Amino acid sequence: MEGEEARAREGAAVARDLLALGYEGFPGTAALGPLCPDFRALCARLMAELETLGAVKREREGGAEVLSLSDGPGTEEEVLRQLAGRLRALHCPDRALCGGDCATALREPGACLRLLRFLCTELQAARLLRLRPPLDPSLAALPPPSGKEAEEGAGMVQELILTLQALGLPRPTPGTPASRLLWDLHAKISELLPSLPPGSLQPLLSYSLDAPRWEALESLCQSLRDQYCCRRCLLLKRLDLTTSSFHWSDRAEAQGEAMKAVLIPVREALTPESDVSIAHILAARADLSRLVPATSKAARQGTCCAINKVLMGNVPDRGGRPNELEAPMPTWQSRRQDGGGRKAGCQYWGRKKKKK
């Protein structure tokens, strides 16, 4: 009973793998076997794609035959003979399936499921390897791009990958033309736009751009860069003052070098220059011009957290109320202190008499 449940779970897993690979019409665990035409056709299709992707490297001399799909007499033995050869070429770890008596091995319970699971995993690996760009020997001797060019290229690739992931599109295969990729993106976005609420994603700049407007747009972009640079300088200065205050305590003297080793790499990566470009302005939407208070209910839905519900206990009075302080009163000293006479520093009140 437990063996049947295990085979049922294995069959469901194989069916999911086949469906993910794009192969429908799984014959089911009850119909699996070398006598089933659907099983032989499924194995032949999987093997054909593996050969197309280059996973099976076999000699094609003397008119090497393709895995048979016919149902004539002797077809079962021929299919099993060819299948065993393909499995040996794939270095299948299941020796029973790669041996000469493949028919006997496939008639055992669960053997066909093991075969399909192995073919599915090999096909998944072959498709992933196909996505990797092939190494061109002529380009291997060239130095890799470095500096700003390499950073810009990596940034564009990362933006493209994030766009494809957000739209649910697969990664393009190597050699895909840029025009084809842009058409696919346009088609997917056009498909998703009707599902958005009315008025969504309205551009902030809704008019056509001519030469004077492009100049005005460039001036606006430069003003934004200067404004953001000024704000970033202010924030970085506050950060420097805050981090420097940590070194004032006595405990920080022993940990000063360790603190600098942690803070300096993080601080050096923060620059006042802004990366705002014309592309950001063109991509701005109309809802950006609508000011929403940071304390509004809609804004707090994305910023509230559990720490907001923590109440502070009693804290010492730190003062800071000048209206509660009394003005200092003058001090009175005796005139006869130390023999009398006026001393320096003593305060005397009264009006002096005018000399006649």
CSV table of C-alpha atoms in Angstrom, one decimal:
chain,number,residue,atom,x,y,z
A,1,MET,CA,0.0,0.0,0.0
A,2,GLU,CA,2.8,2.4,0.9
A,3,GLY,CA,4.6,1.5,-2.4
A,4,GLU,CA,1.5,2.5,-4.4
A,5,GLU,CA,1.2,5.8,-2.6
A,6,ALA,CA,4.9,6.5,-3.2
A,7,ARG,CA,4.5,5.7,-6.9
A,8,ALA,CA,1.4,8.0,-7.1
A,9,ARG,CA,3.4,10.9,-5.5
A,10,GLU,CA,6.2,10.2,-7.9
A,11,GLY,CA,3.8,10.2,-10.9
A,12,ALA,CA,2.3,13.5,-9.8
A,13,ALA,CA,5.8,15.0,-9.5
A,14,VAL,CA,6.7,13.8,-13.0
A,15,ALA,CA,3.5,15.1,-14.4
A,16,ARG,CA,4.3,18.5,-13.0
A,17,ASP,CA,7.8,18.5,-14.4
A,18,LEU,CA,6.5,17.6,-17.8
A,19,LEU,CA,3.9,20.3,-17.7
A,20,ALA,CA,6.5,22.8,-16.7
A,21,LEU,CA,8.6,21.8,-19.7
A,22,GLY,CA,5.7,22.2,-22.0
A,23,TYR,CA,4.8,18.5,-22.5
A,24,GLU,CA,1.1,17.8,-22.0
A,25,GLY,CA,-0.8,14.5,-22.2
A,26,PHE,CA,1.0,12.5,-19.5
A,27,PRO,CA,-0.3,8.9,-20.1
A,28,GLY,CA,-0.5,8.3,-16.3
A,29,THR,CA,1.2,5.8,-14.1
A,30,ALA,CA,-1.2,2.9,-15.0
A,31,ALA,CA,-0.4,3.1,-18.7
A,32,LEU,CA,3.4,3.5,-18.4
A,33,GLY,CA,5.5,0.8,-20.0
A,34,PRO,CA,7.4,-0.1,-23.1
A,35,LEU,CA,4.2,-1.5,-24.7
A,36,CYS,CA,2.4,1.9,-24.4
A,37,PRO,CA,2.7,3.9,-27.7
A,38,ASP,CA,2.2,7.2,-25.8
A,39,PHE,CA,5.0,6.4,-23.4
A,40,ARG,CA,7.3,5.6,-26.4
A,41,ALA,CA,6.3,8.8,-28.1
A,42,LEU,CA,6.9,10.9,-25.0
A,43,CYS,CA,10.4,9.4,-24.6
A,44,ALA,CA,11.1,10.0,-28.2
A,45,ARG,CA,10.1,13.7,-28.0
A,46,LEU,CA,12.2,14.2,-24.9
A,47,MET,CA,15.2,12.6,-26.5
A,48,ALA,CA,14.7,14.6,-29.7
A,49,GLU,CA,14.9,17.9,-27.8
A,50,LEU,CA,17.9,16.7,-25.8
A,51,GLU,CA,19.7,16.0,-29.1
A,52,THR,CA,18.6,19.4,-30.5
A,53,LEU,CA,20.1,21.1,-27.5
A,54,GLY,CA,23.3,19.2,-27.8
A,55,ALA,CA,23.0,17.2,-24.6
A,56,VAL,CA,23.3,13.9,-26.4
A,57,LYS,CA,26.5,13.7,-28.4
A,58,ARG,CA,26.5,10.5,-30.5
A,59,GLU,CA,28.2,9.6,-33.7
A,60,ARG,CA,25.9,10.1,-36.7
A,61,GLU,CA,27.8,7.8,-39.0
A,62,GLY,CA,26.3,5.2,-41.2
A,63,GLY,CA,22.8,6.9,-41.0
A,64,ALA,CA,22.3,6.6,-37.3
A,65,GLU,CA,18.6,6.2,-36.7
A,66,VAL,CA,16.3,8.4,-34.7
A,67,LEU,CA,14.3,7.0,-31.8
A,68,SER,CA,11.5,5.1,-33.5
A,69,LEU,CA,7.8,6.1,-33.1
A,70,SER,CA,6.2,3.4,-35.2
A,71,ASP,CA,4.0,0.7,-33.9
A,72,GLY,CA,5.0,-2.2,-36.2
A,73,PRO,CA,6.3,-5.6,-35.2
A,74,GLY,CA,9.5,-5.6,-33.2
A,75,THR,CA,9.1,-1.9,-32.4
A,76,GLU,CA,9.3,-2.5,-28.7
A,77,GLU,CA,12.7,-4.2,-28.9
A,78,GLU,CA,14.1,-1.6,-31.3
A,79,VAL,CA,12.9,1.3,-29.1
A,80,LEU,CA,14.4,-0.2,-26.0
A,81,ARG,CA,17.7,-0.9,-27.8
A,82,GLN,CA,17.9,2.7,-29.0
A,83,LEU,CA,16.8,4.1,-25.6
A,84,ALA,CA,19.5,2.2,-23.7
A,85,GLY,CA,22.1,3.7,-26.0
A,86,ARG,CA,20.8,7.2,-25.5
A,87,LEU,CA,20.8,6.7,-21.7
A,88,ARG,CA,24.4,5.5,-21.8
A,89,ALA,CA,25.3,8.6,-23.8
A,90,LEU,CA,23.7,10.8,-21.1
A,91,HIS,CA,25.6,8.9,-18.4
A,92,CYS,CA,22.4,7.8,-16.7
A,93,PRO,CA,23.3,6.6,-13.1
A,94,ASP,CA,20.5,4.0,-13.2
A,95,ARG,CA,22.5,0.9,-14.4
A,96,ALA,CA,19.5,-1.2,-14.8
A,97,LEU,CA,18.1,1.1,-17.5
A,98,CYS,CA,21.4,1.4,-19.3
A,99,GLY,CA,22.0,-2.3,-19.4
A,100,GLY,CA,21.3,-4.7,-22.2
A,101,ASP,CA,18.1,-6.0,-20.7
A,102,CYS,CA,16.3,-2.7,-20.7
A,103,ALA,CA,12.9,-4.3,-21.3
A,104,THR,CA,13.0,-6.3,-18.1
A,105,ALA,CA,14.1,-3.2,-16.2
A,106,LEU,CA,11.2,-1.1,-17.5
A,107,ARG,CA,8.7,-3.7,-16.6
A,108,GLU,CA,9.6,-3.3,-12.9
A,109,PRO,CA,7.3,-1.0,-10.8
A,110,GLY,CA,8.4,2.6,-10.9
A,111,ALA,CA,11.1,2.1,-13.5
A,112,CYS,CA,9.3,4.1,-16.2
A,113,LEU,CA,8.8,7.0,-13.7
A,114,ARG,CA,12.5,6.9,-12.9
A,115,LEU,CA,13.3,7.1,-16.6
A,116,LEU,CA,10.9,10.1,-17.1
A,117,ARG,CA,12.3,11.9,-14.1
A,118,PHE,CA,15.8,11.5,-15.4
A,119,LEU,CA,14.9,12.8,-18.8
A,120,CYS,CA,13.1,15.7,-17.3
A,121,THR,CA,16.0,16.8,-15.2
A,122,GLU,CA,18.4,16.4,-18.1
A,123,LEU,CA,16.2,18.5,-20.3
A,124,GLN,CA,15.9,21.2,-17.6
A,125,ALA,CA,19.6,21.3,-17.3
A,126,ALA,CA,20.1,21.5,-21.0
A,127,ARG,CA,17.7,24.4,-21.4
A,128,LEU,CA,19.5,26.3,-18.6
A,129,LEU,CA,22.9,25.7,-20.2
A,130,ARG,CA,21.5,26.9,-23.5
A,131,LEU,CA,20.7,30.3,-22.0
A,132,ARG,CA,24.4,30.8,-21.2
A,133,PRO,CA,26.1,32.7,-24.0
A,134,PRO,CA,28.8,30.6,-25.8
A,135,LEU,CA,32.4,31.7,-25.3
A,136,ASP,CA,33.8,33.1,-28.6
A,137,PRO,CA,37.5,32.2,-28.8
A,138,SER,CA,38.3,35.3,-30.8
A,139,LEU,CA,36.9,37.5,-28.0
A,140,ALA,CA,38.7,35.6,-25.2
A,141,ALA,CA,41.9,37.5,-25.8
A,142,LEU,CA,40.2,40.9,-25.6
A,143,PRO,CA,40.4,42.7,-22.3
A,144,PRO,CA,37.0,42.9,-20.5
A,145,PRO,CA,35.3,46.3,-20.4
A,146,SER,CA,36.1,48.2,-17.3
A,147,GLY,CA,35.3,51.5,-15.6
A,148,LYS,CA,32.2,53.4,-16.5
A,149,GLU,CA,31.4,51.4,-19.6
A,150,ALA,CA,31.2,48.2,-17.7
A,151,GLU,CA,29.1,49.8,-15.0
A,152,GLU,CA,26.6,51.2,-17.6
A,153,GLY,CA,26.4,47.8,-19.3
A,154,ALA,CA,25.8,45.9,-16.1
A,155,GLY,CA,23.2,48.5,-15.1
A,156,MET,CA,21.3,48.2,-18.4
A,157,VAL,CA,21.3,44.4,-18.1
A,158,GLN,CA,20.0,44.5,-14.6
A,159,GLU,CA,17.2,46.9,-15.5
A,160,LEU,CA,16.2,44.6,-18.4
A,161,ILE,CA,16.2,41.5,-16.1
A,162,LEU,CA,14.0,43.3,-13.5
A,163,THR,CA,11.6,44.5,-16.3
A,164,LEU,CA,11.3,40.9,-17.6
A,165,GLN,CA,10.7,39.5,-14.1
A,166,ALA,CA,8.1,42.2,-13.4
A,167,LEU,CA,6.2,41.4,-16.6
A,168,GLY,CA,6.5,37.6,-16.1
A,169,LEU,CA,8.5,37.1,-19.3
A,170,PRO,CA,11.3,34.5,-19.6
A,171,ARG,CA,14.9,35.5,-20.1
A,172,PRO,CA,15.8,35.9,-23.8
A,173,THR,CA,18.0,33.3,-25.4
A,174,PRO,CA,21.5,34.4,-26.5
A,175,GLY,CA,21.4,36.0,-30.0
A,176,THR,CA,17.9,37.4,-29.6
A,177,PRO,CA,17.6,40.7,-31.6
A,178,ALA,CA,16.9,43.8,-29.6
A,179,SER,CA,14.0,44.7,-31.9
A,180,ARG,CA,12.3,41.3,-31.1
A,181,LEU,CA,12.8,41.8,-27.4
A,182,LEU,CA,11.3,45.3,-27.5
A,183,TRP,CA,8.3,44.1,-29.5
A,184,ASP,CA,7.7,41.3,-26.9
A,185,LEU,CA,7.9,43.9,-24.1
A,186,HIS,CA,5.5,46.2,-26.0
A,187,ALA,CA,3.0,43.4,-26.6
A,188,LYS,CA,3.1,42.3,-23.0
A,189,ILE,CA,2.6,45.8,-21.7
A,190,SER,CA,-0.2,46.4,-24.1
A,191,GLU,CA,-1.9,43.2,-22.9
A,192,LEU,CA,-1.6,44.3,-19.2
A,193,LEU,CA,-2.7,47.9,-19.6
A,194,PRO,CA,-6.5,47.2,-20.0
A,195,SER,CA,-6.5,45.5,-16.6
A,196,LEU,CA,-5.4,48.6,-14.8
A,197,PRO,CA,-7.9,51.1,-13.3
A,198,PRO,CA,-8.9,54.0,-15.5
A,199,GLY,CA,-6.5,56.9,-15.5
A,200,SER,CA,-3.5,54.9,-14.3
A,201,LEU,CA,0.0,55.5,-15.6
A,202,GLN,CA,-0.9,58.8,-17.2
A,203,PRO,CA,2.4,60.6,-18.2
A,204,LEU,CA,3.2,63.8,-16.5
A,205,LEU,CA,4.5,65.3,-19.8
A,206,SER,CA,1.5,64.7,-22.1
A,207,TYR,CA,2.6,67.0,-25.0
A,208,SER,CA,4.9,66.3,-27.9
A,209,LEU,CA,8.5,67.5,-27.5
A,210,ASP,CA,10.1,69.8,-30.1
A,211,ALA,CA,13.6,71.3,-30.1
A,212,PRO,CA,12.8,74.2,-27.7
A,213,ARG,CA,11.0,71.9,-25.3
A,214,TRP,CA,13.9,69.4,-25.4
A,215,GLU,CA,16.1,72.3,-24.3
A,216,ALA,CA,13.7,73.3,-21.5
A,217,LEU,CA,13.6,69.6,-20.5
A,218,GLU,CA,17.4,69.5,-20.3
A,219,SER,CA,17.4,72.6,-18.2
A,220,LEU,CA,14.8,71.1,-15.9
A,221,CYS,CA,16.8,68.0,-15.6
A,222,GLN,CA,19.9,70.0,-14.6
A,223,SER,CA,18.0,71.9,-12.0
A,224,LEU,CA,16.8,68.6,-10.5
A,225,ARG,CA,20.3,67.3,-10.4
A,226,ASP,CA,21.5,70.5,-8.6
A,227,GLN,CA,18.6,70.3,-6.1
A,228,TYR,CA,19.1,66.6,-5.4
A,229,CYS,CA,22.9,67.2,-5.1
A,230,CYS,CA,22.3,69.9,-2.5
A,231,ARG,CA,20.0,67.7,-0.5
A,232,ARG,CA,22.3,64.8,-0.6
A,233,CYS,CA,25.2,67.0,0.6
A,234,LEU,CA,23.1,68.1,3.5
A,235,LEU,CA,22.1,64.5,4.4
A,236,LEU,CA,25.7,63.3,4.1
A,237,LYS,CA,26.9,66.1,6.3
A,238,ARG,CA,24.4,65.1,8.9
A,239,LEU,CA,25.6,61.5,8.6
A,240,ASP,CA,29.2,62.5,9.1
A,241,LEU,CA,28.3,64.5,12.2
A,242,THR,CA,26.3,61.7,13.6
A,243,THR,CA,29.0,59.1,13.0
A,244,SER,CA,31.6,61.4,14.5
A,245,SER,CA,29.6,61.8,17.7
A,246,PHE,CA,30.0,58.1,18.3
A,247,HIS,CA,33.7,58.6,18.8
A,248,TRP,CA,33.3,61.0,21.7
A,249,SER,CA,32.6,58.4,24.4
A,250,ASP,CA,35.3,56.7,26.4
A,251,ARG,CA,34.2,53.3,25.3
A,252,ALA,CA,34.7,54.3,21.6
A,253,GLU,CA,38.5,54.9,22.1
A,254,ALA,CA,39.2,51.2,22.2
A,255,GLN,CA,36.9,50.4,19.3
A,256,GLY,CA,37.8,53.4,17.2
A,257,GLU,CA,39.7,51.6,14.5
A,258,ALA,CA,37.0,48.8,14.2
A,259,MET,CA,34.3,51.5,13.9
A,260,LYS,CA,36.2,53.2,11.1
A,261,ALA,CA,36.8,50.0,9.3
A,262,VAL,CA,33.0,49.5,9.1
A,263,LEU,CA,31.9,53.0,8.4
A,264,ILE,CA,34.5,54.2,5.9
A,265,PRO,CA,33.6,51.7,3.1
A,266,VAL,CA,29.9,52.5,3.5
A,267,ARG,CA,30.6,56.3,3.5
A,268,GLU,CA,32.8,56.2,0.5
A,269,ALA,CA,30.1,54.6,-1.6
A,270,LEU,CA,27.7,57.5,-0.8
A,271,THR,CA,28.3,60.4,-3.2
A,272,PRO,CA,26.4,63.7,-3.5
A,273,GLU,CA,26.0,63.3,-7.3
A,274,SER,CA,22.5,62.4,-8.4
A,275,ASP,CA,21.7,59.9,-11.2
A,276,VAL,CA,18.5,61.7,-12.3
A,277,SER,CA,18.3,61.8,-16.1
A,278,ILE,CA,15.9,62.8,-18.8
A,279,ALA,CA,14.6,59.2,-18.9
A,280,HIS,CA,13.4,59.6,-15.3
A,281,ILE,CA,11.5,62.8,-16.2
A,282,LEU,CA,9.9,61.1,-19.3
A,283,ALA,CA,8.9,58.2,-17.1
A,284,ALA,CA,7.3,60.3,-14.5
A,285,ARG,CA,3.5,59.8,-14.1
A,286,ALA,CA,0.8,62.3,-13.3
A,287,ASP,CA,0.3,61.0,-9.8
A,288,LEU,CA,3.8,62.2,-8.8
A,289,SER,CA,2.5,65.8,-8.8
A,290,ARG,CA,0.0,64.9,-6.1
A,291,LEU,CA,1.2,65.6,-2.6
A,292,VAL,CA,0.2,63.1,0.0
A,293,PRO,CA,0.9,63.8,3.7
A,294,ALA,CA,3.3,61.4,5.3
A,295,THR,CA,0.9,60.9,8.2
A,296,SER,CA,-2.2,60.2,6.0
A,297,LYS,CA,-4.0,56.9,6.4
A,298,ALA,CA,-3.0,55.7,2.9
A,299,ALA,CA,0.7,56.6,3.5
A,300,ARG,CA,0.8,54.9,6.9
A,301,GLN,CA,-0.4,51.6,5.5
A,302,GLY,CA,3.0,51.2,3.9
A,303,THR,CA,5.1,52.7,6.7
A,304,CYS,CA,3.4,51.5,9.9
A,305,CYS,CA,5.2,48.7,11.8
A,306,ALA,CA,5.1,47.0,15.2
A,307,ILE,CA,7.6,49.5,16.8
A,308,ASN,CA,5.0,52.2,16.5
A,309,LYS,CA,2.9,50.5,19.2
A,310,VAL,CA,5.7,50.4,21.7
A,311,LEU,CA,5.2,53.0,24.5
A,312,MET,CA,8.1,54.5,26.3
A,313,GLY,CA,8.2,54.4,30.1
A,314,ASN,CA,9.2,57.2,32.5
A,315,VAL,CA,12.4,59.0,31.5
A,316,PRO,CA,14.5,61.5,33.4
A,317,ASP,CA,13.6,65.2,33.1
A,318,ARG,CA,16.0,66.8,30.6
A,319,GLY,CA,14.9,70.3,31.3
A,320,GLY,CA,15.0,72.7,28.4
A,321,ARG,CA,12.3,75.1,29.7
A,322,PRO,CA,13.8,78.6,30.1
A,323,ASN,CA,10.5,80.1,31.3
A,324,GLU,CA,10.6,78.1,34.5
A,325,LEU,CA,14.1,79.4,35.5
A,326,GLU,CA,14.4,82.3,37.9
A,327,ALA,CA,16.6,85.3,37.2
A,328,PRO,CA,19.8,85.3,39.4
A,329,MET,CA,19.7,87.8,42.3
A,330,PRO,CA,22.7,89.9,43.3
A,331,THR,CA,24.8,88.8,46.2
A,332,TRP,CA,25.1,91.0,49.4
A,333,GLN,CA,28.3,91.3,51.3
A,334,SER,CA,29.1,93.0,54.6
A,335,ARG,CA,30.9,96.4,54.4
A,336,ARG,CA,32.9,95.6,57.5
A,337,GLN,CA,34.3,92.4,56.2
A,338,ASP,CA,38.0,92.2,56.8
A,339,GLY,CA,38.2,95.5,58.5
A,340,GLY,CA,35.7,97.4,56.5
A,341,GLY,CA,36.3,99.4,53.4
A,342,ARG,CA,35.2,98.7,49.9
A,343,LYS,CA,36.5,95.5,48.3
A,344,ALA,CA,36.7,94.6,44.7
A,345,GLY,CA,33.9,92.5,43.5
A,346,CYS,CA,31.4,93.8,46.1
A,347,GLN,CA,28.1,95.2,44.8
A,348,TYR,CA,26.9,98.4,46.2
A,349,TRP,CA,23.5,99.9,45.7
A,350,GLY,CA,22.4,103.5,46.0
A,351,ARG,CA,22.9,106.8,44.3
A,352,LYS,CA,26.2,108.6,44.6
A,353,LYS,CA,26.2,112.2,45.8
A,354,LYS,CA,27.2,114.9,43.4
A,355,LYS,CA,30.2,116.9,44.2
A,356,LYS,CA,29.6,120.6,44.9
